[in-house]
Short mmCIF file of C-alpha atoms in Angstrom, two decimals:
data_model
loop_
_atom_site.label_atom_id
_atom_site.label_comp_id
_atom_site.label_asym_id
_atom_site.label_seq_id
_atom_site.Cartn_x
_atom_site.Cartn_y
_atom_site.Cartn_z
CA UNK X 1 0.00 0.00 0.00
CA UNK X 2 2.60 2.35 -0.03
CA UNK X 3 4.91 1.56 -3.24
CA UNK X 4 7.93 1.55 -1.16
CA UNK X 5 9.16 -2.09 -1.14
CA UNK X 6 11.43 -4.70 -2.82
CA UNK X 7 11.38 -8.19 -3.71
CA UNK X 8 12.33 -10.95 -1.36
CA UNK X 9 13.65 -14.04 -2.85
CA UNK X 10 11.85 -17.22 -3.06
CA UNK X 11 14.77 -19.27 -1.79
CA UNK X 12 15.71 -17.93 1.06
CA UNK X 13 16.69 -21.11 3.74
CA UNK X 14 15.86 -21.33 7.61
CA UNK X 15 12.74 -21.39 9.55
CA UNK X 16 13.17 -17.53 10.23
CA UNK X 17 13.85 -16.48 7.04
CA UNK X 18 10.76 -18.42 5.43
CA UNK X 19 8.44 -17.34 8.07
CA UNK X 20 9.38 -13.23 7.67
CA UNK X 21 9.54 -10.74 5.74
CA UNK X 22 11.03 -7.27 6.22
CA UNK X 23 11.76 -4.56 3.90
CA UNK X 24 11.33 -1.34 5.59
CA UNK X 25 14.17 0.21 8.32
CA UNK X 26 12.42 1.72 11.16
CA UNK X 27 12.50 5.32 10.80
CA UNK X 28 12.98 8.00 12.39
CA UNK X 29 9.59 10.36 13.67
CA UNK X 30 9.87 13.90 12.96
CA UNK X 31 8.83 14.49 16.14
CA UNK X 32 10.40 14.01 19.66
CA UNK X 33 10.13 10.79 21.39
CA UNK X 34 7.16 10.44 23.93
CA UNK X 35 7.70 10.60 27.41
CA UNK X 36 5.85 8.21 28.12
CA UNK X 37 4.56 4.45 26.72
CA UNK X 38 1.68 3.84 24.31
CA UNK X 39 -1.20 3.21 26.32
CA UNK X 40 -3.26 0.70 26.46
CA UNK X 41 -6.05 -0.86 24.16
CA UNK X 42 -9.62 0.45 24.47
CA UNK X 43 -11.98 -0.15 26.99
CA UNK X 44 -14.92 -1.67 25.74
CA UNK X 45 -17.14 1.40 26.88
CA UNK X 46 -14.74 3.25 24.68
CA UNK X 47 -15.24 1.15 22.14
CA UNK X 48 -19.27 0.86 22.62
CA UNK X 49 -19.12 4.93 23.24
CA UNK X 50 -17.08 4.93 19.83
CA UNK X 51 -19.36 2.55 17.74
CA UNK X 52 -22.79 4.28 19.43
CA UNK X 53 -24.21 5.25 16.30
CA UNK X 54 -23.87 1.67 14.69
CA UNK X 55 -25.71 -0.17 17.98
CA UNK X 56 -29.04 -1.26 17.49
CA UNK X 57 -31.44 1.41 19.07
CA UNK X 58 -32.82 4.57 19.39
CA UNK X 59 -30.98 7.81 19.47
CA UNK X 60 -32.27 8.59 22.97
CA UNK X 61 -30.75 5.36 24.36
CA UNK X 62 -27.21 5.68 26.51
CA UNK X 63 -24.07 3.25 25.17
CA UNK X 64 -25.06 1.36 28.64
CA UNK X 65 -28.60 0.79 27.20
CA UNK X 66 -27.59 -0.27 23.72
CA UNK X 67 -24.88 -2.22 24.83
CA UNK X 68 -27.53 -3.85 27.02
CA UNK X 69 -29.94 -4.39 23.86
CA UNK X 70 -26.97 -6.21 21.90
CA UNK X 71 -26.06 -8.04 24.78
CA UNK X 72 -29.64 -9.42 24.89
CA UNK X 73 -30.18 -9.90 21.32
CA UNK X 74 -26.53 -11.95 21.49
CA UNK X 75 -27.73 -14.01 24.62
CA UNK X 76 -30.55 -14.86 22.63
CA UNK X 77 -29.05 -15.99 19.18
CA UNK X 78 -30.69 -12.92 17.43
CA UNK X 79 -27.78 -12.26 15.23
CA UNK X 80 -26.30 -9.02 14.32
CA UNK X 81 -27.91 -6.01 13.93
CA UNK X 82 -28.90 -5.81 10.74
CA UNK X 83 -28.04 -3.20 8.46
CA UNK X 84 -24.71 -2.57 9.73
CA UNK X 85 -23.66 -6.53 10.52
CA UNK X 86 -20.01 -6.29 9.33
CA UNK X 87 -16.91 -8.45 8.40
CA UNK X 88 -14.02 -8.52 9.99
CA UNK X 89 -10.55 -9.55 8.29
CA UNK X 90 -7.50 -10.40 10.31
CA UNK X 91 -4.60 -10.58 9.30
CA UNK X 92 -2.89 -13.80 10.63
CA UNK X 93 0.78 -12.54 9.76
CA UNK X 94 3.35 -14.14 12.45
CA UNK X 95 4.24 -9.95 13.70
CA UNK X 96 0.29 -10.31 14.24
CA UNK X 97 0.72 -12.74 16.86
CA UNK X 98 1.59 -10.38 19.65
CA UNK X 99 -1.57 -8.93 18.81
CA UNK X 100 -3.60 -11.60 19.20
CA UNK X 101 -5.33 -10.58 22.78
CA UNK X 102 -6.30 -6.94 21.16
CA UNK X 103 -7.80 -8.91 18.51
CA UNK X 104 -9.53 -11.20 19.78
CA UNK X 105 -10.80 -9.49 23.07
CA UNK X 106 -12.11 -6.37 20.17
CA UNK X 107 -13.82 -9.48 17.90
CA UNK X 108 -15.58 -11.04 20.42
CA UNK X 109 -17.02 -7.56 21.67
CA UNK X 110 -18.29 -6.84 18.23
CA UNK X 111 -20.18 -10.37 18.29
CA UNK X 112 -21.49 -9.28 21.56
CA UNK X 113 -22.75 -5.94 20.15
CA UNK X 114 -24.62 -7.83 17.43
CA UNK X 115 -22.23 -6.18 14.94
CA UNK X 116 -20.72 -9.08 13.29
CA UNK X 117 -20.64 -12.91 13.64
CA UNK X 118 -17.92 -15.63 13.81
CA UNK X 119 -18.89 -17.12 10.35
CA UNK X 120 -18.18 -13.19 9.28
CA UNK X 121 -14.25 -13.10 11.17
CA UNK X 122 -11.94 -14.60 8.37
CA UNK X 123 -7.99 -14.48 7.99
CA UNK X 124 -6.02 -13.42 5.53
CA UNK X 125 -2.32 -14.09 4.87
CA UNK X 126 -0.11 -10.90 4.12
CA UNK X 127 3.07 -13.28 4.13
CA UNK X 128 5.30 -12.80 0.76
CA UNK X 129 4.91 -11.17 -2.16
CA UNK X 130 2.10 -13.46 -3.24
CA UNK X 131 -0.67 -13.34 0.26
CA UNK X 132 -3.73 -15.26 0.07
CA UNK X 133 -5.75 -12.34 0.46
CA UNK X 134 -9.71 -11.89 0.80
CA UNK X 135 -11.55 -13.09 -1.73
CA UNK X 136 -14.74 -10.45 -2.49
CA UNK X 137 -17.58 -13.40 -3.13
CA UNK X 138 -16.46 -14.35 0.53
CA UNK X 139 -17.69 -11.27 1.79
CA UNK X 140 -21.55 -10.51 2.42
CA UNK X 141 -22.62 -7.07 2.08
CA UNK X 142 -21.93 -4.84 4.55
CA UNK X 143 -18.57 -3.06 6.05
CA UNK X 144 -15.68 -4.85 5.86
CA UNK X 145 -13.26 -3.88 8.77
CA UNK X 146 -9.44 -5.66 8.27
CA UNK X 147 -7.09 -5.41 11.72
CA UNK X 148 -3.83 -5.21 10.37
CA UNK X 149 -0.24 -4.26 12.11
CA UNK X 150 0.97 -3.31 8.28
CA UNK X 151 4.43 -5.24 8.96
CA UNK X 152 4.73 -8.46 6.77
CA UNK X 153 5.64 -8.62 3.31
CA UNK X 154 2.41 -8.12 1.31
CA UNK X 155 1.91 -4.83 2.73
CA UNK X 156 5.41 -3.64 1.97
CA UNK X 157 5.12 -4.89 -1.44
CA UNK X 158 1.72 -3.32 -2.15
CA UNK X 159 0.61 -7.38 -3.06
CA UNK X 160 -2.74 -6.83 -1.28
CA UNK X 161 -3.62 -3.71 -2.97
CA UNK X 162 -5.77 -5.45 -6.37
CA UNK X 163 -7.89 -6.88 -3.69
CA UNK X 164 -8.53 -4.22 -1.42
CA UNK X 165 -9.56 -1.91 -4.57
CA UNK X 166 -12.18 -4.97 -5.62
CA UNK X 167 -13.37 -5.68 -2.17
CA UNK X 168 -14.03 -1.88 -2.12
CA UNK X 169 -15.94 -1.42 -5.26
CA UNK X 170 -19.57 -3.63 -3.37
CA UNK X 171 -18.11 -2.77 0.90
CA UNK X 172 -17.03 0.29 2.61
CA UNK X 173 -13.96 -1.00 3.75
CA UNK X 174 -11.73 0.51 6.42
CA UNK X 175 -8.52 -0.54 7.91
CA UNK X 176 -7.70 -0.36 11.64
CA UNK X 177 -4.35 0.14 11.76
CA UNK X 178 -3.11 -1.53 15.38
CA UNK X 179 0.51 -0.54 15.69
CA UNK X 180 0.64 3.08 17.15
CA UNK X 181 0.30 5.93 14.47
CA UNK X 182 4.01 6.53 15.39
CA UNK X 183 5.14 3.89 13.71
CA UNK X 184 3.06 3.99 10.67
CA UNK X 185 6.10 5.61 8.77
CA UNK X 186 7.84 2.26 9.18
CA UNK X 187 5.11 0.18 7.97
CA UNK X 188 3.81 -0.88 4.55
CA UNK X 189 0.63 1.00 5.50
CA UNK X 190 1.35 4.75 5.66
CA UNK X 191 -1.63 6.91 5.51
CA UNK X 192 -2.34 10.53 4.73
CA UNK X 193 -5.30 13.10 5.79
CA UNK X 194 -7.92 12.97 3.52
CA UNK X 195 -11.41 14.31 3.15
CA UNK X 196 -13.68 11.21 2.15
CA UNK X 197 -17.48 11.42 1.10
CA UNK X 198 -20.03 8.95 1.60
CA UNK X 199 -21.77 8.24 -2.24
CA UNK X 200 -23.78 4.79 -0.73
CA UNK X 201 -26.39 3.54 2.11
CA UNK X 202 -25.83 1.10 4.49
CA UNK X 203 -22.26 0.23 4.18
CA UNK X 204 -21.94 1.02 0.29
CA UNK X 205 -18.56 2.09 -0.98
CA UNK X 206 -17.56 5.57 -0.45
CA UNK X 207 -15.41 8.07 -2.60
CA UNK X 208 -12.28 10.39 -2.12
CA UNK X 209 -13.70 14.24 -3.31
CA UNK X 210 -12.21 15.73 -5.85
CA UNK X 211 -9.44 12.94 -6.81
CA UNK X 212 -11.73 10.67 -9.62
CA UNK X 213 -11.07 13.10 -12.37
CA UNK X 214 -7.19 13.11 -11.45
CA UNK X 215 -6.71 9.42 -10.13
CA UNK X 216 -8.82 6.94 -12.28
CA UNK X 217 -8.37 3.72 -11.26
CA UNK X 218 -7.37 5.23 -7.26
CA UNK X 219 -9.96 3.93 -4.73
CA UNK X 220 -9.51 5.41 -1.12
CA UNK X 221 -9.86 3.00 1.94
CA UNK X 222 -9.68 4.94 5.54
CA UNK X 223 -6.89 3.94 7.72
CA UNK X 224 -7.82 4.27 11.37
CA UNK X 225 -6.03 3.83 14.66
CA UNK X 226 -7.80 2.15 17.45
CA UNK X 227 -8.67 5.24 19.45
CA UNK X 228 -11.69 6.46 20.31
CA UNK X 229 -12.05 9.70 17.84
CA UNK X 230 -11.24 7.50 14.60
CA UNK X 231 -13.80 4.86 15.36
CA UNK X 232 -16.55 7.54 16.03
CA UNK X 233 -15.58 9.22 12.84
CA UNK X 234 -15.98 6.07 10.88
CA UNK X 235 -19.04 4.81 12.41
CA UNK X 236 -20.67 8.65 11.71
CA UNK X 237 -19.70 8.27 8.50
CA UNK X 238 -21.30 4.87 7.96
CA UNK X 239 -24.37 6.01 9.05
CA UNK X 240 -24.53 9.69 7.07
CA UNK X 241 -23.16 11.75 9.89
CA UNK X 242 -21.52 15.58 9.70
CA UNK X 243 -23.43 15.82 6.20
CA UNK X 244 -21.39 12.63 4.99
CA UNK X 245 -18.02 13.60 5.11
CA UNK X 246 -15.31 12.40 7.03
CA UNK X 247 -11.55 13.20 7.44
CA UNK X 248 -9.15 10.64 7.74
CA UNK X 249 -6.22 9.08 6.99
CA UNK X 250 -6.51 7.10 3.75
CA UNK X 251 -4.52 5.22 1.18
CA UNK X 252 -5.18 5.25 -2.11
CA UNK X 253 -5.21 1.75 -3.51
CA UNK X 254 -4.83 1.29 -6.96
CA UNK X 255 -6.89 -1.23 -9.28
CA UNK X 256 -3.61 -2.48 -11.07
CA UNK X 257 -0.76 -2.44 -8.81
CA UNK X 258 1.65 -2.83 -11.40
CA UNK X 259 1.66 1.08 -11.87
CA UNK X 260 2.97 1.72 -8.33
CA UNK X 261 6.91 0.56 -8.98
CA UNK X 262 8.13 -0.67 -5.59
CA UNK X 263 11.81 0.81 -4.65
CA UNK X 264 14.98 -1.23 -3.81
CA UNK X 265 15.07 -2.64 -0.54
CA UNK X 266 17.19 -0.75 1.91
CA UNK X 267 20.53 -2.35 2.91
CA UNK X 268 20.61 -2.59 7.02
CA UNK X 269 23.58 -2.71 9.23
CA UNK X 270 25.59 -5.87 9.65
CA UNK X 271 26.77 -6.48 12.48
CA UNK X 272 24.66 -6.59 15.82
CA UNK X 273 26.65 -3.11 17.19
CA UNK X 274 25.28 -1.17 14.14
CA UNK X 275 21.61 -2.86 14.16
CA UNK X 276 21.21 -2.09 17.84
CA UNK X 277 23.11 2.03 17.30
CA UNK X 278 20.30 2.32 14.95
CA UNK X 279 17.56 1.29 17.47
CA UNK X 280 19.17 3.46 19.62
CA UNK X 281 18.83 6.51 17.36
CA UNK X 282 15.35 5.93 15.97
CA UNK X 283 13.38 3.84 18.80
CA UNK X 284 11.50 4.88 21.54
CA UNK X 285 13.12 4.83 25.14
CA UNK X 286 10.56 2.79 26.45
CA UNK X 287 10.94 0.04 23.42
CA UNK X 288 14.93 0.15 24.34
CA UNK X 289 14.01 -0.70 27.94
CA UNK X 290 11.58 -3.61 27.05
CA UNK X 291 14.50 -5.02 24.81
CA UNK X 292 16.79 -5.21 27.20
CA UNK X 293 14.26 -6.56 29.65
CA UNK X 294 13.54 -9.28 27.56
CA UNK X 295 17.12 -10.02 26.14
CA UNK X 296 17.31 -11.77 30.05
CA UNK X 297 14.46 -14.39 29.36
CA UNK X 298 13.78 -17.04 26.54
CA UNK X 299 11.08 -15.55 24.19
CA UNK X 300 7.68 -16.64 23.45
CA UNK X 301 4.19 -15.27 23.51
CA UNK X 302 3.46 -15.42 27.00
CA UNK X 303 6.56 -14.83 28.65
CA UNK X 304 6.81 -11.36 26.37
CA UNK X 305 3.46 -10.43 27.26
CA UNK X 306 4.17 -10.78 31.30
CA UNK X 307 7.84 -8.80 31.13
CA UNK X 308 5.78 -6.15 29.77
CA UNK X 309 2.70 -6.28 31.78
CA UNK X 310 5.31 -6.03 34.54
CA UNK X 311 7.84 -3.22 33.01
CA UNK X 312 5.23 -1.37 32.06
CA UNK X 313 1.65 -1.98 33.12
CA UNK X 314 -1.02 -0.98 30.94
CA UNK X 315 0.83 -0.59 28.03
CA UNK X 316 -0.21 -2.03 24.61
CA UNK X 317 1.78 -4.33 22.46
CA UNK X 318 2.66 -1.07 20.29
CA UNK X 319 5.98 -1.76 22.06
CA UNK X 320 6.37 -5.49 20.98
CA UNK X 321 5.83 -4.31 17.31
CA UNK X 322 8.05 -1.44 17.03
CA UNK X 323 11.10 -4.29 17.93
CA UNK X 324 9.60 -5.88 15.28
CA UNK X 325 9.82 -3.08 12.81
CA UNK X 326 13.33 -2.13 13.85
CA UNK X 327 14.62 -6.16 13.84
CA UNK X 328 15.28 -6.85 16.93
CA UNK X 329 12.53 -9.39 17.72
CA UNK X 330 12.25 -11.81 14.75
CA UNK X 331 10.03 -15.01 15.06
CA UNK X 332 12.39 -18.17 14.70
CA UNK X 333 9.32 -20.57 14.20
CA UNK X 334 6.87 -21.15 11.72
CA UNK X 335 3.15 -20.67 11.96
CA UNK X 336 2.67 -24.16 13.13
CA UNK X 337 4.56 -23.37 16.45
CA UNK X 338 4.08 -19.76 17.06
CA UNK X 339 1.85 -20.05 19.91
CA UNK X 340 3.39 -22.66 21.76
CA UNK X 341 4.52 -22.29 25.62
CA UNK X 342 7.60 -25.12 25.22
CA UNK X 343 9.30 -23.72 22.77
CA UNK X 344 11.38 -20.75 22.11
CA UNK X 345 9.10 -19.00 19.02
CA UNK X 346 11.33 -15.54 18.97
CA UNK X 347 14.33 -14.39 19.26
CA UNK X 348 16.92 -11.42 18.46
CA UNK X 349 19.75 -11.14 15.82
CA UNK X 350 22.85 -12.49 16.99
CA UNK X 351 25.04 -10.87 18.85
CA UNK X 352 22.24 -8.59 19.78
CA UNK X 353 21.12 -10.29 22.71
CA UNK X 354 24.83 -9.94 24.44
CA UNK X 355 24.69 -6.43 23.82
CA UNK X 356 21.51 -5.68 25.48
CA UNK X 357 23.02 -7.37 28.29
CA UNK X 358 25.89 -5.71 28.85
CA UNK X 359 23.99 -2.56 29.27
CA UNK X 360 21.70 -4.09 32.51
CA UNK X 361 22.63 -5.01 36.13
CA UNK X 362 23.18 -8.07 36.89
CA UNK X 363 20.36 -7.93 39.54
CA UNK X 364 17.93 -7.07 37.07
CA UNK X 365 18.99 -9.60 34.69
CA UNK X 366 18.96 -12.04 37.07
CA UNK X 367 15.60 -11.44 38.52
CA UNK X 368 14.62 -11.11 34.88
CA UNK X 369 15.65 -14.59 34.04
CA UNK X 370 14.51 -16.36 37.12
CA UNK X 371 11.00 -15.27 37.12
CA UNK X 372 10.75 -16.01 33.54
CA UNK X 373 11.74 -19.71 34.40
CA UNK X 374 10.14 -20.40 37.24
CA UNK X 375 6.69 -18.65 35.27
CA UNK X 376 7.84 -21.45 32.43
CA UNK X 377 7.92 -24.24 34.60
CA UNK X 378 5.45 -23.75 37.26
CA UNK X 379 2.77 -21.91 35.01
CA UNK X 380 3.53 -23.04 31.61
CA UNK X 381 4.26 -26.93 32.43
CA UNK X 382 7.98 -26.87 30.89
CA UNK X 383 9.03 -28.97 33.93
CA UNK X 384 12.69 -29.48 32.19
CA UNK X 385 13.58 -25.80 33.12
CA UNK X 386 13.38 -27.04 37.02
CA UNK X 387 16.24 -25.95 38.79
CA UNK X 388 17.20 -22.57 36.61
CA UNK X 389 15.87 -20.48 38.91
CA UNK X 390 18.37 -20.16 40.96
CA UNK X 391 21.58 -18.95 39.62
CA UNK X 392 23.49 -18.32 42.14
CA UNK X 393 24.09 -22.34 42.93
CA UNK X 394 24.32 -22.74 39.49
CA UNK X 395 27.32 -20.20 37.80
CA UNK X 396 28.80 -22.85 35.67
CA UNK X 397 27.57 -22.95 32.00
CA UNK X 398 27.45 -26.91 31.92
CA UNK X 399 24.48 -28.16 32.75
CA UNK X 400 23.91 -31.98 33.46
CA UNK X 401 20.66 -32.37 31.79
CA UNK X 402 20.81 -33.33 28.18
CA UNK X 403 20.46 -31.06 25.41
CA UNK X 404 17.51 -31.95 22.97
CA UNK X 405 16.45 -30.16 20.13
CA UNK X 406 13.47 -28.94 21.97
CA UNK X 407 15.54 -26.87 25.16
CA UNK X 408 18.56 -26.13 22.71
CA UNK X 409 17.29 -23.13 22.22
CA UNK X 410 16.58 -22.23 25.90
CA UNK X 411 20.18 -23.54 27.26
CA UNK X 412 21.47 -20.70 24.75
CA UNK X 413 19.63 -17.84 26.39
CA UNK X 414 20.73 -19.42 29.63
CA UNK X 415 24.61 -19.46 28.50
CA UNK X 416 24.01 -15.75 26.97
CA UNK X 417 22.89 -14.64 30.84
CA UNK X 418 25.72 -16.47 32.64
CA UNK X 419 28.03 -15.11 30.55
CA UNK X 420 26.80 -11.48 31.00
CA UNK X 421 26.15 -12.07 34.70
CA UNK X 422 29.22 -14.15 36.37
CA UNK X 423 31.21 -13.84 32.92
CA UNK X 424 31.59 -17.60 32.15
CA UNK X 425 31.57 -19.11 28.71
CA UNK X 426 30.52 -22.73 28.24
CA UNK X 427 33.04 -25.04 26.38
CA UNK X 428 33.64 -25.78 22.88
CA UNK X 429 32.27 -29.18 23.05
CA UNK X 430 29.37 -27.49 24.67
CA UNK X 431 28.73 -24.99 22.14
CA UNK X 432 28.77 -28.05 19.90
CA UNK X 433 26.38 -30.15 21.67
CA UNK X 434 24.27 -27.16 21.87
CA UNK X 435 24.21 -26.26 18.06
CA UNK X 436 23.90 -29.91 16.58
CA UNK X 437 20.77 -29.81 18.82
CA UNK X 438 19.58 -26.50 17.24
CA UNK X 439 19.82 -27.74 14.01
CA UNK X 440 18.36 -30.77 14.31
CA UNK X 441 14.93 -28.39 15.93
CA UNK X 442 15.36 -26.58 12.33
CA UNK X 443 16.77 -23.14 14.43
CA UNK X 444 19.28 -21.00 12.26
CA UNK X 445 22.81 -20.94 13.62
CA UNK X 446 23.07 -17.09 12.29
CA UNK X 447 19.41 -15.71 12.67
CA UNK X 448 21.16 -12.11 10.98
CA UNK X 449 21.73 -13.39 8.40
CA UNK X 450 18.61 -15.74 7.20
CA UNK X 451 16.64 -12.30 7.40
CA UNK X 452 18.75 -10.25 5.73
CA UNK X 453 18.88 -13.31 2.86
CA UNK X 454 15.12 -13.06 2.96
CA UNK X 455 14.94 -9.17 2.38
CA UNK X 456 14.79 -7.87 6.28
CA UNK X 457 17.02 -4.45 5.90
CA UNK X 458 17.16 -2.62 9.49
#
């Protein structure tokens, strides 16, 4: 959606590399950092307040009373609400993952408000240059809302762009936009102000003023954030509200992509030193203090999602992303194991770890590390972590356990926080042992270097 991409090859080897894409370098805002972290997702009275002229009922009612009304009609197996029953397309990207409880706790709400129904949530795949995207005879009339975080592949590439400008010929369609508007720049979805008009009822397409005669061919879809002003906007606009019009961000999606020439892919540092100076330079300071955080545990969904809840409560996974976007958090999995609590699902470039850990305490990293294990064992059932949480009996890097291709990956991040801790290094037959088993689990022994094979500039 934005004409700023490259190619990524169809070869590229390793588990990371096939499961991600990245051709955009995080960029710098032209504005100063916050001074604080994004906030949370919505409430869902902020939501309910947002969506109040979609909700079935009369103008006089309060949110509380149609949000009561839904709630009935849902209890009841009513359905939606008519008129403005929408679908909703997620995108099932792997950089989507740390998404998932904002997505699914903002579906589920809708299908409580009568405003859509599960047989109306499908996925779509923005992976590559060639997604599966949504097909238009799959969607009923009505809005079509997609929840995007604009990272993977298809975005950067403009691949999805033929079938947003079909879908958007029979559906109003709108994208919410989940990562922060911050960090739009970076993504393959960057947005500008326009002023949109309303030409249809109920749901029918709408039309950017003033831009047919100029742009034939250019259909506009709006772009919102999840706040509470954009989602009012859009849901006055759906109904005919301030005359019709509406200003919003937009992109204008062309119907034959092959007019918007994508630009060469940006080369990204190589080594670890210069990938982590540009984080530095163009990330937030409350991103750089989640990294390091999490350089001290192994990585998957949960045990991201509780060092963050904990660094920084309340915050949304805005912060996850915007690692994501800058390449320090890569998945190392494929879709088939993203979401599991055994396994070690993402990771950061190598060398890239070390250096986030040589810029913490040692109290905080081991704290860090401890509660992470003992939260994997005693929480998550990965009983073969028993005994790790408690480094201070245990400063030697061998370990008398065996290594299998399953914990390979754990044992490293445990050698990577010994080392920066009580500066030991495990032995060369160790290192061995410890990589056969990696390879064997299908990790990549240079993680760096599968992205940047597969098109991931930083």
């Amino acid at each position: 959606m934005s004409g700023e991409a490259g190619t990524a090859p169809d070869d590229a080897e390793g588990p990371a590399a096939r499961s991600w894409v990245m051709v955009r370098a995080l960029e710098r805002p032209p504005w100063p950092r916050p001074g604080a972290p994004a906030v949370g997702p919505l409430s869902e009275r902020q939501i309910m307040r947002a969506l109040h002229a979609l909700l079935d009922g009369t103008p006089s009612d309060t949110v509380e009373d149609q949000a009561f009304l839904a709630e009935e009609r849902h209890h009841r197996g009513a359905g939606a609400a008519g008129r403005w029953e929408m679908t909703v397309a997620v995108d099932n990207a792997l950089s989507m993952e740390v998404w998932q409880p904002v997505v699914r706790g903002l579906v589920e709400l809708l299908i409580r408000l009568g405003l859509c129904r599960q047989e109306r949530v499908v996925e779509f795949d923005s992976h590559g240059a060639r997604p599966s995207a949504v097909a238009p005879e799959r969607v009923p009339p009505g809005p079509l809302l997609v929840l995007t975080d604009g990272i993977a592949a298809a975005w950067q590439l403009g691949a999805l762009d033929r079938s947003l400008h079909a879908l958007g010929q029979d559906h109003s369609v709108a994208v919410i936009h989940l990562v922060h508007d911050r960090l739009w720049p970076s993504t393959g979805i960057r947005p500008e102000p326009f002023t949109l008009l309303r030409t249809g009822a109920g749901g029918a397409p709408s039309r950017l003023t003033g831009w047919e005669e100029t742009r034939a061919g250019v259909f506009p879809v709006p772009v919102l954030a999840l706040r509470e002003d954009h989602l009012k906007q859009w849901a006055d606009f759906l109904t005919g509200g301030a005359n019709g019009w509406i200003r919003l961000p937009a992109v204008l999606v062309p119907r034959d992509p092959a007019d918007t020439a994508p630009a060469a892919p940006q080369d990204g540092p190589a080594s670890a030193a210069g990938l982590l100076a540009v984080f530095e330079n163009a990330g937030t300071e409350w991103a750089l203090r989640l990294a390091r955080a999490l350089a001290a545990v192994p990585l998957n969904l949960p045990v991201m999602h509780r060092v963050q809840s904990r660094l920084i409560p309340g915050s949304a996974p805005h912060l996850l992303s915007e690692l994501i976007i800058a390449g320090l958090l890569v998945p190392v999995v494929g879709r088939e194991s993203i979401r599991r609590h055994d396994r070690v699902t993402f990771d950061f470039p190598d060398g890239v770890r070390e250096l986030l850990l040589s810029a913490a305490t040692r109290a905080d990293t081991v704290r860090l590390f401890e509660d992470a294990v003992r939260f994997l064992d005693r929480d998550l059932g990965v009983v073969w972590l028993r005994g790790w949480d408690n480094l201070s009996t245990r400063p030697t890097q061998e370990v008398v356990e065996p290594v299998t291709p399953e914990s390979a990956a754990f044992h490293r991040v445990r050698a990577a926080v010994l080392g920066a801790v009580f500066g030991t290094a495990p032995s060369a037959a160790w290192r061995a042992r410890v990589s056969q088993s990696t390879d064997e689990y299908g990790g990549s022994a240079d993680r760096g270097a599968n992205l940047r094979q597969d098109g991931h500039t930083t």
